[in-house]
mmCIF file of C-alpha atoms in Angstrom:
data_model
loop_
_atom_site.group_PDB
_atom_site.id
_atom_site.type_symbol
_atom_site.label_atom_id
_atom_site.label_comp_id
_atom_site.label_asym_id
_atom_site.label_seq_id
_atom_site.Cartn_x
_atom_site.Cartn_y
_atom_site.Cartn_z
ATOM 1 C CA MET A 1472 21.216 -23.940 -13.597
ATOM 2 C CA LYS A 1473 23.454 -22.948 -16.147
ATOM 3 C CA LYS A 1474 22.612 -25.955 -18.001
ATOM 4 C CA GLY A 1475 18.809 -25.342 -17.720
ATOM 5 C CA ILE A 1476 18.841 -21.731 -19.307
ATOM 6 C CA ILE A 1477 20.839 -22.924 -21.727
ATOM 7 C CA LEU A 1478 18.375 -25.785 -22.277
ATOM 8 C CA ALA A 1479 15.463 -23.584 -21.996
ATOM 9 C CA LEU A 1480 16.514 -20.983 -23.844
ATOM 10 C CA MET A 1481 17.264 -23.800 -27.123
ATOM 11 C CA ALA A 1482 14.038 -24.824 -27.269
ATOM 12 C CA LEU A 1483 12.567 -21.686 -27.193
ATOM 13 C CA THR A 1484 14.963 -21.016 -30.163
ATOM 14 C CA ALA A 1485 13.285 -23.936 -31.657
ATOM 15 C CA VAL A 1486 9.620 -23.473 -30.802
ATOM 16 C CA SER A 1487 10.324 -19.372 -32.299
ATOM 17 C CA ALA A 1488 12.036 -20.525 -35.006
ATOM 18 C CA SER A 1489 9.618 -23.241 -36.530
ATOM 19 C CA ALA A 1490 6.560 -20.705 -36.000
ATOM 20 C CA GLN A 1491 8.730 -17.697 -37.978
ATOM 21 C CA LYS A 1492 9.249 -20.410 -40.786
ATOM 22 C CA LYS A 1493 4.766 -21.303 -40.687
ATOM 23 C CA GLN A 1494 5.913 -24.829 -40.539
ATOM 24 C CA THR A 1495 3.847 -27.976 -38.540
ATOM 25 C CA ILE A 1496 4.854 -26.599 -34.993
ATOM 26 C CA GLU A 1497 2.365 -23.115 -33.741
ATOM 27 C CA LEU A 1498 2.645 -21.379 -31.122
ATOM 28 C CA PRO A 1499 0.361 -22.246 -28.197
ATOM 29 C CA SER A 1500 -2.861 -19.376 -27.920
ATOM 30 C CA TRP A 1501 -1.780 -17.440 -25.164
ATOM 31 C CA LEU A 1502 2.091 -17.029 -25.969
ATOM 32 C CA SER A 1503 2.916 -14.967 -29.323
ATOM 33 C CA ASN A 1504 5.169 -12.510 -30.838
ATOM 34 C CA VAL A 1505 8.425 -14.998 -29.504
ATOM 35 C CA LYS A 1506 11.188 -13.045 -31.026
ATOM 36 C CA LEU A 1507 15.390 -14.261 -31.158
ATOM 37 C CA SER A 1508 17.482 -11.327 -31.195
ATOM 38 C CA GLY A 1509 21.581 -10.366 -30.100
ATOM 39 C CA TYR A 1510 24.221 -8.207 -30.806
ATOM 40 C CA GLY A 1511 28.043 -8.803 -30.360
ATOM 41 C CA MET A 1512 30.567 -5.989 -29.774
ATOM 42 C CA THR A 1513 34.331 -6.983 -30.840
ATOM 43 C CA GLN A 1514 37.028 -3.972 -29.802
ATOM 44 C CA TYR A 1515 40.555 -3.058 -30.258
ATOM 45 C CA GLN A 1516 41.785 -1.240 -27.670
ATOM 46 C CA TYR A 1517 45.315 0.945 -27.134
ATOM 47 C CA SER A 1518 46.285 2.882 -23.448
ATOM 48 C CA GLY A 1519 49.327 4.751 -23.161
ATOM 49 C CA GLN A 1520 49.431 4.712 -19.509
ATOM 50 C CA LYS A 1521 52.985 5.170 -17.989
ATOM 51 C CA ASN A 1522 53.963 1.393 -16.482
ATOM 52 C CA ALA A 1523 50.564 -0.065 -18.052
ATOM 53 C CA GLU A 1524 50.929 0.303 -21.496
ATOM 54 C CA SER A 1525 48.470 -2.200 -23.461
ATOM 55 C CA ASN A 1526 46.969 -2.566 -26.797
ATOM 56 C CA SER A 1527 44.362 -5.753 -27.409
ATOM 57 C CA PHE A 1528 42.266 -7.165 -29.416
ATOM 58 C CA ASN A 1529 39.102 -7.946 -27.319
ATOM 59 C CA ILE A 1530 35.021 -9.098 -27.393
ATOM 60 C CA ARG A 1531 32.929 -6.844 -24.829
ATOM 61 C CA MET A 1532 30.196 -7.931 -25.318
ATOM 62 C CA ALA A 1533 27.999 -11.161 -27.335
ATOM 63 C CA ARG A 1534 24.698 -12.005 -26.317
ATOM 64 C CA ILE A 1535 21.688 -13.532 -27.043
ATOM 65 C CA SER A 1536 17.749 -13.211 -25.753
ATOM 66 C CA LEU A 1537 13.897 -14.173 -26.665
ATOM 67 C CA GLU A 1538 10.984 -12.161 -26.445
ATOM 68 C CA GLY A 1539 7.401 -12.525 -27.059
ATOM 69 C CA ARG A 1540 3.967 -12.098 -25.166
ATOM 70 C CA ILE A 1541 1.509 -14.081 -22.740
ATOM 71 C CA ALA A 1542 -2.265 -14.166 -23.597
ATOM 72 C CA ASP A 1543 -2.006 -9.860 -25.132
ATOM 73 C CA ASP A 1544 -0.971 -8.229 -21.792
ATOM 74 C CA PHE A 1545 2.223 -9.696 -20.724
ATOM 75 C CA TYR A 1546 5.613 -8.504 -21.863
ATOM 76 C CA TRP A 1547 8.404 -11.565 -20.901
ATOM 77 C CA LYS A 1548 12.056 -11.157 -21.890
ATOM 78 C CA THR A 1549 15.384 -13.441 -21.065
ATOM 79 C CA GLN A 1550 19.001 -12.747 -22.037
ATOM 80 C CA ILE A 1551 22.169 -14.665 -21.622
ATOM 81 C CA GLN A 1552 25.816 -13.249 -21.696
ATOM 82 C CA PHE A 1553 28.562 -15.572 -23.307
ATOM 83 C CA ASN A 1554 31.310 -13.617 -22.365
ATOM 84 C CA GLY A 1555 32.892 -11.406 -19.770
ATOM 85 C CA ASN A 1556 35.639 -12.231 -17.363
ATOM 86 C CA THR A 1557 35.224 -16.411 -17.331
ATOM 87 C CA SER A 1558 37.803 -17.297 -14.922
ATOM 88 C CA ASN A 1559 36.828 -15.793 -11.882
ATOM 89 C CA LEU A 1560 32.913 -14.786 -13.148
ATOM 90 C CA GLY A 1561 31.625 -18.254 -12.718
ATOM 91 C CA SER A 1562 29.009 -18.120 -15.118
ATOM 92 C CA SER A 1563 30.062 -17.638 -18.794
ATOM 93 C CA PRO A 1564 26.867 -17.925 -19.965
ATOM 94 C CA ARG A 1565 25.310 -16.070 -17.192
ATOM 95 C CA MET A 1566 21.972 -14.865 -17.336
ATOM 96 C CA VAL A 1567 21.638 -10.534 -17.285
ATOM 97 C CA ASP A 1568 17.786 -10.580 -17.683
ATOM 98 C CA LEU A 1569 14.700 -12.595 -17.137
ATOM 99 C CA PHE A 1570 11.760 -11.003 -16.076
ATOM 100 C CA ALA A 1571 8.535 -10.486 -17.106
ATOM 101 C CA GLU A 1572 6.202 -7.541 -16.746
ATOM 102 C CA TRP A 1573 2.265 -6.649 -17.091
ATOM 103 C CA GLN A 1574 1.802 -3.453 -19.656
ATOM 104 C CA LYS A 1575 -1.719 -3.689 -20.412
ATOM 105 C CA TYR A 1576 -2.085 0.122 -19.199
ATOM 106 C CA ASP A 1577 0.611 2.492 -20.223
ATOM 107 C CA TYR A 1578 -0.052 4.841 -16.893
ATOM 108 C CA PHE A 1579 0.229 1.815 -15.239
ATOM 109 C CA LYS A 1580 2.974 -1.065 -15.624
ATOM 110 C CA VAL A 1581 4.682 -3.849 -13.221
ATOM 111 C CA LYS A 1582 8.048 -5.460 -14.050
ATOM 112 C CA ILE A 1583 9.133 -8.538 -11.789
ATOM 113 C CA GLY A 1584 12.417 -9.959 -12.643
ATOM 114 C CA GLN A 1585 15.839 -9.395 -13.013
ATOM 115 C CA PHE A 1586 16.508 -6.115 -14.919
ATOM 116 C CA LYS A 1587 17.993 -2.690 -15.445
ATOM 117 C CA ASN A 1588 17.958 -0.449 -12.754
ATOM 118 C CA PRO A 1589 15.849 2.451 -12.885
ATOM 119 C CA PHE A 1590 18.713 5.075 -12.077
ATOM 120 C CA THR A 1591 20.298 7.031 -14.672
ATOM 121 C CA PHE A 1592 19.022 7.523 -18.619
ATOM 122 C CA GLU A 1593 22.429 5.823 -19.703
ATOM 123 C CA ASN A 1594 21.952 3.361 -17.915
ATOM 124 C CA PRO A 1595 19.166 1.314 -19.652
ATOM 125 C CA MET A 1596 20.399 2.061 -22.826
ATOM 126 C CA HIS A 1597 21.593 -0.600 -25.524
ATOM 127 C CA PRO A 1598 25.424 -0.452 -25.524
ATOM 128 C CA ILE A 1599 25.851 -0.031 -29.100
ATOM 129 C CA ASP A 1600 23.192 2.159 -29.352
ATOM 130 C CA GLN A 1601 24.873 4.265 -26.124
ATOM 131 C CA GLY A 1602 27.948 5.225 -29.521
ATOM 132 C CA PHE A 1603 30.893 5.170 -26.929
ATOM 133 C CA MET A 1604 33.728 2.665 -26.171
ATOM 134 C CA GLY A 1605 31.961 2.593 -22.495
ATOM 135 C CA TYR A 1606 29.393 4.133 -20.082
ATOM 136 C CA SER A 1607 30.828 7.173 -18.667
ATOM 137 C CA GLN A 1608 32.375 6.682 -15.282
ATOM 138 C CA ASN A 1609 29.833 8.130 -13.510
ATOM 139 C CA VAL A 1610 27.640 5.172 -14.139
ATOM 140 C CA SER A 1611 29.692 2.763 -14.526
ATOM 141 C CA LYS A 1612 29.688 3.532 -10.529
ATOM 142 C CA LEU A 1613 27.451 4.618 -9.809
ATOM 143 C CA ALA A 1614 24.834 2.530 -11.427
ATOM 144 C CA GLY A 1615 25.775 -1.001 -10.660
ATOM 145 C CA PHE A 1616 27.882 -2.034 -13.445
ATOM 146 C CA SER A 1617 31.271 -1.876 -11.436
ATOM 147 C CA ASP A 1618 30.179 -0.463 -8.686
ATOM 148 C CA ARG A 1619 31.532 1.911 -6.072
ATOM 149 C CA ALA A 1620 30.631 0.034 -3.426
ATOM 150 C CA GLY A 1621 32.307 -3.251 -4.255
ATOM 151 C CA GLU A 1622 29.708 -5.678 -6.448
ATOM 152 C CA HIS A 1623 30.222 -7.278 -8.804
ATOM 153 C CA ALA A 1624 29.129 -6.201 -12.170
ATOM 154 C CA SER A 1625 25.972 -6.744 -12.941
ATOM 155 C CA ASN A 1626 25.195 -4.295 -16.223
ATOM 156 C CA GLY A 1627 23.469 -1.772 -14.280
ATOM 157 C CA ARG A 1628 21.146 -5.047 -12.668
ATOM 158 C CA ASP A 1629 19.221 -6.423 -10.604
ATOM 159 C CA ILE A 1630 16.984 -8.394 -8.791
ATOM 160 C CA GLY A 1631 13.203 -7.023 -7.816
ATOM 161 C CA LEU A 1632 9.573 -5.910 -8.614
ATOM 162 C CA GLN A 1633 9.487 -1.671 -11.131
ATOM 163 C CA LEU A 1634 6.595 0.498 -11.308
ATOM 164 C CA GLN A 1635 6.358 2.164 -14.072
ATOM 165 C CA GLY A 1636 3.851 5.041 -16.677
ATOM 166 C CA ASP A 1637 3.592 7.629 -18.964
ATOM 167 C CA PHE A 1638 0.523 10.220 -19.061
ATOM 168 C CA LEU A 1639 -0.496 13.798 -19.097
ATOM 169 C CA LYS A 1640 -1.086 13.354 -22.900
ATOM 170 C CA ASN A 1641 -1.004 16.802 -24.594
ATOM 171 C CA ALA A 1642 -3.021 17.478 -27.849
ATOM 172 C CA ASN A 1643 -0.859 15.463 -29.886
ATOM 173 C CA GLY A 1644 -1.837 12.157 -27.683
ATOM 174 C CA ARG A 1645 2.069 13.030 -26.730
ATOM 175 C CA ASN A 1646 2.531 11.777 -22.884
ATOM 176 C CA LEU A 1647 4.814 14.440 -20.774
ATOM 177 C CA LEU A 1648 5.085 12.664 -17.724
ATOM 178 C CA HIS A 1649 7.045 8.911 -16.664
ATOM 179 C CA TYR A 1650 7.874 7.441 -13.639
ATOM 180 C CA GLN A 1651 9.233 4.832 -11.898
ATOM 181 C CA ILE A 1652 10.150 2.937 -8.837
ATOM 182 C CA GLY A 1653 11.208 -0.221 -7.480
ATOM 183 C CA VAL A 1654 12.484 -2.736 -4.966
ATOM 184 C CA PHE A 1655 15.493 -4.196 -4.910
ATOM 185 C CA ASN A 1656 17.818 -6.998 -3.413
ATOM 186 C CA GLY A 1657 20.403 -3.988 -3.754
ATOM 187 C CA GLN A 1658 23.207 -7.298 -4.131
ATOM 188 C CA GLY A 1659 23.705 -7.240 -7.775
ATOM 189 C CA THR A 1660 22.118 -9.726 -10.202
ATOM 190 C CA ASN A 1661 21.960 -13.883 -9.919
ATOM 191 C CA THR A 1662 22.275 -12.908 -6.275
ATOM 192 C CA LYS A 1663 20.103 -13.140 -2.760
ATOM 193 C CA ASP A 1664 19.365 -10.028 -0.636
ATOM 194 C CA VAL A 1665 22.337 -10.378 1.799
ATOM 195 C CA ASP A 1666 20.437 -7.886 4.795
ATOM 196 C CA ASN A 1667 17.093 -7.809 4.013
ATOM 197 C CA GLN A 1668 17.183 -4.801 3.587
ATOM 198 C CA LYS A 1669 15.662 -3.477 -0.235
ATOM 199 C CA ASN A 1670 17.068 -0.928 -2.065
ATOM 200 C CA VAL A 1671 14.363 1.637 -3.231
ATOM 201 C CA ILE A 1672 15.020 2.865 -7.000
ATOM 202 C CA GLY A 1673 13.074 5.982 -8.884
ATOM 203 C CA GLY A 1674 13.329 8.594 -11.111
ATOM 204 C CA VAL A 1675 10.301 11.093 -12.427
ATOM 205 C CA TRP A 1676 10.858 12.955 -16.369
ATOM 206 C CA VAL A 1677 8.771 15.210 -17.505
ATOM 207 C CA MET A 1678 9.083 15.432 -21.615
ATOM 208 C CA PRO A 1679 8.457 19.447 -22.392
ATOM 209 C CA VAL A 1680 8.866 19.358 -25.769
ATOM 210 C CA SER A 1681 9.016 16.140 -28.566
ATOM 211 C CA GLY A 1682 13.152 14.551 -28.068
ATOM 212 C CA MET A 1683 13.343 16.009 -25.246
ATOM 213 C CA ARG A 1684 13.609 14.661 -21.165
ATOM 214 C CA ILE A 1685 15.217 16.333 -18.245
ATOM 215 C CA GLY A 1686 14.618 14.284 -14.889
ATOM 216 C CA ALA A 1687 15.413 13.139 -11.511
ATOM 217 C CA PHE A 1688 16.870 10.178 -9.737
ATOM 218 C CA GLY A 1689 16.550 8.578 -6.558
ATOM 219 C CA TRP A 1690 18.380 5.400 -4.689
ATOM 220 C CA THR A 1691 18.159 4.636 -1.755
ATOM 221 C CA GLY A 1692 19.188 1.496 0.337
ATOM 222 C CA SER A 1693 22.246 -1.052 0.915
ATOM 223 C CA TYR A 1694 24.516 -2.989 -0.365
ATOM 224 C CA ALA A 1695 25.526 -5.983 2.405
ATOM 225 C CA ARG A 1696 28.804 -8.839 3.488
ATOM 226 C CA LYS A 1697 29.003 -12.154 5.403
ATOM 227 C CA GLY A 1698 32.951 -12.404 6.257
ATOM 228 C CA THR A 1699 34.631 -10.990 8.791
ATOM 229 C CA TRP A 1700 36.690 -7.270 9.391
ATOM 230 C CA ASN A 1701 39.015 -5.685 11.898
ATOM 231 C CA ASP A 1702 38.472 -1.842 11.097
ATOM 232 C CA ASP A 1703 35.963 0.740 12.244
ATOM 233 C CA GLU A 1704 33.780 2.970 10.917
ATOM 234 C CA HIS A 1705 36.307 4.670 9.772
ATOM 235 C CA GLY A 1706 38.174 1.904 7.916
ATOM 236 C CA GLN A 1707 41.052 2.455 10.984
ATOM 237 C CA GLN A 1708 42.208 -0.605 12.313
ATOM 238 C CA VAL A 1709 40.481 -1.294 16.010
ATOM 239 C CA ILE A 1710 42.969 -2.226 18.632
ATOM 240 C CA VAL A 1711 41.592 -4.755 21.455
ATOM 241 C CA GLY A 1712 44.843 -5.462 23.243
ATOM 242 C CA GLU A 1713 48.374 -6.258 23.350
ATOM 243 C CA GLU A 1714 50.348 -9.436 23.112
ATOM 244 C CA GLY A 1715 54.106 -9.242 23.653
ATOM 245 C CA GLY A 1716 54.394 -6.191 23.548
ATOM 246 C CA LYS A 1717 52.527 -5.665 19.951
ATOM 247 C CA PRO A 1718 49.050 -5.084 19.788
ATOM 248 C CA VAL A 1719 46.149 -7.017 18.902
ATOM 249 C CA VAL A 1720 43.352 -6.123 16.057
ATOM 250 C CA GLY A 1721 40.613 -7.290 16.465
ATOM 251 C CA ASN A 1722 38.156 -9.712 14.539
ATOM 252 C CA PHE A 1723 34.899 -9.012 14.279
ATOM 253 C CA SER A 1724 32.208 -11.294 11.635
ATOM 254 C CA GLY A 1725 28.614 -11.099 10.462
ATOM 255 C CA THR A 1726 27.189 -9.312 8.266
ATOM 256 C CA ARG A 1727 28.478 -6.138 7.318
ATOM 257 C CA LYS A 1728 25.687 -3.013 5.657
ATOM 258 C CA LEU A 1729 27.004 -0.629 4.308
ATOM 259 C CA SER A 1730 24.459 2.561 3.263
ATOM 260 C CA GLN A 1731 24.111 4.329 -0.098
ATOM 261 C CA ASN A 1732 22.214 7.235 -0.829
ATOM 262 C CA ARG A 1733 22.129 8.219 -4.408
ATOM 263 C CA TYR A 1734 20.289 10.820 -6.618
ATOM 264 C CA ALA A 1735 21.247 12.301 -10.020
ATOM 265 C CA PHE A 1736 20.140 15.505 -12.551
ATOM 266 C CA SER A 1737 19.348 14.422 -16.552
ATOM 267 C CA PHE A 1738 18.825 15.862 -19.110
ATOM 268 C CA GLU A 1739 18.373 14.659 -23.179
ATOM 269 C CA TYR A 1740 17.711 16.181 -26.587
ATOM 270 C CA LYS A 1741 17.780 13.435 -29.486
ATOM 271 C CA LYS A 1742 16.268 14.155 -32.495
ATOM 272 C CA ASP A 1743 16.945 14.225 -36.366
ATOM 273 C CA GLY A 1744 19.573 12.114 -35.625
ATOM 274 C CA TRP A 1745 21.548 14.404 -33.143
ATOM 275 C CA THR A 1746 21.539 13.169 -29.644
ATOM 276 C CA VAL A 1747 22.720 15.253 -26.841
ATOM 277 C CA ARG A 1748 22.256 14.548 -23.238
ATOM 278 C CA SER A 1749 24.547 15.040 -19.644
ATOM 279 C CA GLU A 1750 23.630 13.438 -16.464
ATOM 280 C CA TYR A 1751 25.522 14.512 -12.694
ATOM 281 C CA ILE A 1752 25.316 11.664 -9.919
ATOM 282 C CA HIS A 1753 25.986 12.188 -5.817
ATOM 283 C CA SER A 1754 26.775 9.097 -4.088
ATOM 284 C CA THR A 1755 26.367 9.041 -0.270
ATOM 285 C CA GLY A 1756 27.956 6.083 1.653
ATOM 286 C CA LYS A 1757 30.875 3.863 2.005
ATOM 287 C CA ALA A 1758 32.575 1.300 0.349
ATOM 288 C CA PHE A 1759 34.181 -2.383 0.989
ATOM 289 C CA ALA A 1760 38.616 -2.430 -0.206
ATOM 290 C CA LYS A 1761 38.151 -5.252 -2.462
ATOM 291 C CA SER A 1762 35.356 -5.639 -5.089
ATOM 292 C CA ILE A 1763 34.552 -9.579 -6.011
ATOM 293 C CA THR A 1764 33.859 -10.609 -9.265
ATOM 294 C CA ASN A 1765 31.336 -12.942 -8.257
ATOM 295 C CA PHE A 1766 29.744 -13.616 -4.574
ATOM 296 C CA ASN A 1767 31.754 -16.778 -3.891
ATOM 297 C CA ASP A 1768 35.312 -15.223 -4.699
ATOM 298 C CA ALA A 1769 37.190 -15.048 -1.774
ATOM 299 C CA ASN A 1770 37.016 -11.033 -1.206
ATOM 300 C CA ALA A 1771 33.351 -11.224 -0.440
ATOM 301 C CA LYS A 1772 33.782 -12.036 2.898
ATOM 302 C CA ASP A 1773 36.053 -9.607 2.667
ATOM 303 C CA CYS A 1774 33.968 -6.994 4.665
ATOM 304 C CA ASN A 1775 36.858 -4.094 5.245
ATOM 305 C CA LEU A 1776 35.818 -0.083 4.390
ATOM 306 C CA ASN A 1777 37.585 1.236 1.357
ATOM 307 C CA ALA A 1778 39.214 3.919 3.787
ATOM 308 C CA LYS A 1779 40.700 5.264 0.317
ATOM 309 C CA ILE A 1780 37.750 6.519 -0.744
ATOM 310 C CA GLY A 1781 35.510 7.615 2.611
ATOM 311 C CA ASP A 1782 31.710 7.751 1.832
ATOM 312 C CA LYS A 1783 31.237 10.383 -0.799
ATOM 313 C CA ALA A 1784 31.406 10.536 -4.420
ATOM 314 C CA GLN A 1785 30.261 12.273 -7.901
ATOM 315 C CA GLY A 1786 30.791 12.607 -11.413
ATOM 316 C CA VAL A 1787 28.593 14.518 -14.756
ATOM 317 C CA TYR A 1788 29.093 13.862 -18.103
ATOM 318 C CA GLY A 1789 28.241 16.030 -21.064
ATOM 319 C CA LEU A 1790 27.998 14.228 -24.273
ATOM 320 C CA VAL A 1791 26.903 15.760 -28.157
ATOM 321 C CA ILE A 1792 26.346 12.464 -31.192
ATOM 322 C CA ALA A 1793 25.690 14.672 -34.612
ATOM 323 C CA PRO A 1794 24.882 12.768 -38.067
ATOM 324 C CA LEU A 1795 27.284 13.771 -40.857
ATOM 325 C CA ALA A 1796 26.779 12.333 -43.378
ATOM 326 C CA GLN A 1797 23.729 10.571 -44.949
ATOM 327 C CA LEU A 1798 24.568 7.922 -47.233
ATOM 328 C CA PRO A 1799 22.925 5.359 -49.024
ATOM 329 C CA LYS A 1800 21.079 2.272 -48.102
ATOM 330 C CA ASN A 1801 19.586 3.383 -44.493
ATOM 331 C CA SER A 1802 24.092 4.078 -44.153
ATOM 332 C CA ARG A 1803 25.257 7.476 -42.364
ATOM 333 C CA ILE A 1804 28.100 9.278 -40.749
ATOM 334 C CA ASP A 1805 27.991 10.306 -37.227
ATOM 335 C CA ILE A 1806 30.327 12.231 -35.286
ATOM 336 C CA LYS A 1807 30.698 12.371 -31.607
ATOM 337 C CA ALA A 1808 32.317 14.334 -28.849
ATOM 338 C CA ARG A 1809 32.275 13.761 -24.914
ATOM 339 C CA TYR A 1810 33.408 15.086 -22.020
ATOM 340 C CA ASP A 1811 33.144 12.454 -18.584
ATOM 341 C CA MET A 1812 34.446 12.908 -15.305
ATOM 342 C CA TYR A 1813 34.152 10.832 -12.153
ATOM 343 C CA GLN A 1814 35.066 11.584 -8.321
ATOM 344 C CA PRO A 1815 35.765 8.110 -6.425
ATOM 345 C CA ASN A 1816 36.462 10.313 -3.321
ATOM 346 C CA GLY A 1817 34.156 13.797 -4.215
ATOM 347 C CA LYS A 1818 37.292 15.656 -3.958
ATOM 348 C CA ASN A 1819 39.824 17.056 -7.546
ATOM 349 C CA ASN A 1820 42.416 14.882 -5.843
ATOM 350 C CA MET A 1821 41.020 11.701 -7.090
ATOM 351 C CA GLN A 1822 39.523 12.560 -10.324
ATOM 352 C CA LYS A 1823 39.902 11.047 -13.623
ATOM 353 C CA THR A 1824 38.692 12.825 -16.213
ATOM 354 C CA GLN A 1825 38.553 11.687 -19.990
ATOM 355 C CA TYR A 1826 37.920 14.004 -23.083
ATOM 356 C CA GLU A 1827 36.592 12.385 -26.364
ATOM 357 C CA ALA A 1828 35.941 12.246 -30.142
ATOM 358 C CA GLY A 1829 35.516 9.634 -32.717
ATOM 359 C CA LEU A 1830 33.157 8.774 -35.404
ATOM 360 C CA ASN A 1831 30.050 6.228 -35.514
ATOM 361 C CA PHE A 1832 29.575 4.356 -38.751
ATOM 362 C CA HIS A 1833 26.208 2.838 -38.761
ATOM 363 C CA ILE A 1834 25.861 0.541 -41.990
ATOM 364 C CA GLY A 1835 22.105 -0.067 -42.499
ATOM 365 C CA LYS A 1836 20.720 -1.090 -39.250
ATOM 366 C CA ARG A 1837 22.413 -3.859 -38.393
ATOM 367 C CA ILE A 1838 26.344 -3.212 -38.500
ATOM 368 C CA SER A 1839 28.034 0.129 -36.501
ATOM 369 C CA ILE A 1840 31.654 0.589 -36.147
ATOM 370 C CA LEU A 1841 32.270 3.000 -33.684
ATOM 371 C CA THR A 1842 35.881 4.653 -33.816
ATOM 372 C CA GLU A 1843 37.293 7.115 -31.022
ATOM 373 C CA TYR A 1844 39.916 8.843 -29.102
ATOM 374 C CA ALA A 1845 40.271 9.864 -25.688
ATOM 375 C CA LEU A 1846 42.752 12.430 -23.642
ATOM 376 C CA VAL A 1847 43.135 10.989 -20.183
ATOM 377 C CA ASN A 1848 43.258 13.553 -16.779
ATOM 378 C CA ASP A 1849 43.905 11.055 -14.033
ATOM 379 C CA LYS A 1850 45.179 12.519 -10.912
ATOM 380 C CA THR A 1851 45.650 9.346 -8.692
ATOM 381 C CA LEU A 1852 48.467 8.688 -11.508
ATOM 382 C CA ALA A 1853 52.338 9.821 -10.999
ATOM 383 C CA LYS A 1854 52.070 11.497 -14.502
ATOM 384 C CA HIS A 1855 48.382 12.283 -15.078
ATOM 385 C CA ASN A 1856 47.901 12.449 -18.549
ATOM 386 C CA TYR A 1857 47.788 10.148 -20.823
ATOM 387 C CA SER A 1858 46.353 8.796 -24.680
ATOM 388 C CA MET A 1859 43.496 5.978 -24.978
ATOM 389 C CA ALA A 1860 41.933 5.377 -28.606
ATOM 390 C CA ASP A 1861 39.496 2.787 -29.068
ATOM 391 C CA ALA A 1862 37.761 1.372 -32.189
ATOM 392 C CA GLU A 1863 34.429 -1.451 -31.878
ATOM 393 C CA PHE A 1864 32.979 -3.369 -34.661
ATOM 394 C CA CYS A 1865 29.192 -3.937 -33.399
ATOM 395 C CA PHE A 1866 26.327 -6.169 -35.269
ATOM 396 C CA ARG A 1867 22.926 -7.568 -34.351
ATOM 397 C CA PHE A 1868 21.274 -9.633 -35.488
#
């Protein structure tokens, strides 16, 4: 499958390059605006966490994509990621996006394939434009990145069908209302449904003034595995008898489904180089004890529950990115700060809070240097406080 994806991407790239150079090969009339693009994010990160100190250079992200239009009304995109946990993920390069969207009407668009979950403002943002060393903790854990439930890392994406649109134009022709709702497998990227129950995810936001969005989102469904387990719904081992004076632990097998119900409230104001954004997310639903790197690894059949974090989680972040200096040739310097708090069990005894501040340097439209310092307070550690520093060099083409 990987070879097929790569060959198809190479073929489309060749067609795109030839068309752009106006050589003898021409695109068919039903295929237009084919564009090759991509980006890379290199990183240096230091962590002063006691007994786990580290400092390392890293390739945070490397992606390449093709997009275009079919018969004017359809937009399509495919995107491949070339880095990641290549020793375990089993798929590098791996496909992160593959979808088509019918866009004839602004107020009613239909998208099908693999793409971002329609949950929160931050989830669909480009990681360079997001501006910090990572997505906020609550979005990462509750929108399908490194999901709390134990799902393999899916970059906030799933496979499904979505409806969305904008309407209620004001006197200036600006839409005041946006909606989006979709049905998804609930198993993350490149994975078929396991329990035949779909996730329903959606959101709506109003745009009362230019640059402002105020939204609410909902998520209901499940995450499931096929495998074995020996605990009950509270994560406690089930004793089914006694042998030789010792208790016998039950061993169950089949499909184990964990309900997931989440909601979020979001605010953003973005104008004249300023960005102010805050989002609160609440989750109800249990989690598997062991997270997986892909659906074929050994832990994918371990269906025991994570009793430690229970069935609730919540988190909130608030950030500001402000222009500090405008430089020649479309370059600028931004100053930024973020408060980022997450409670994996919904209580403050396991709360992790990050206080972050830094500078972003944008050199033209294609190069960005992101820097920041973070003071971390993690109540699950013996020594709660430690420092982190992060610097990233990012480029686009």
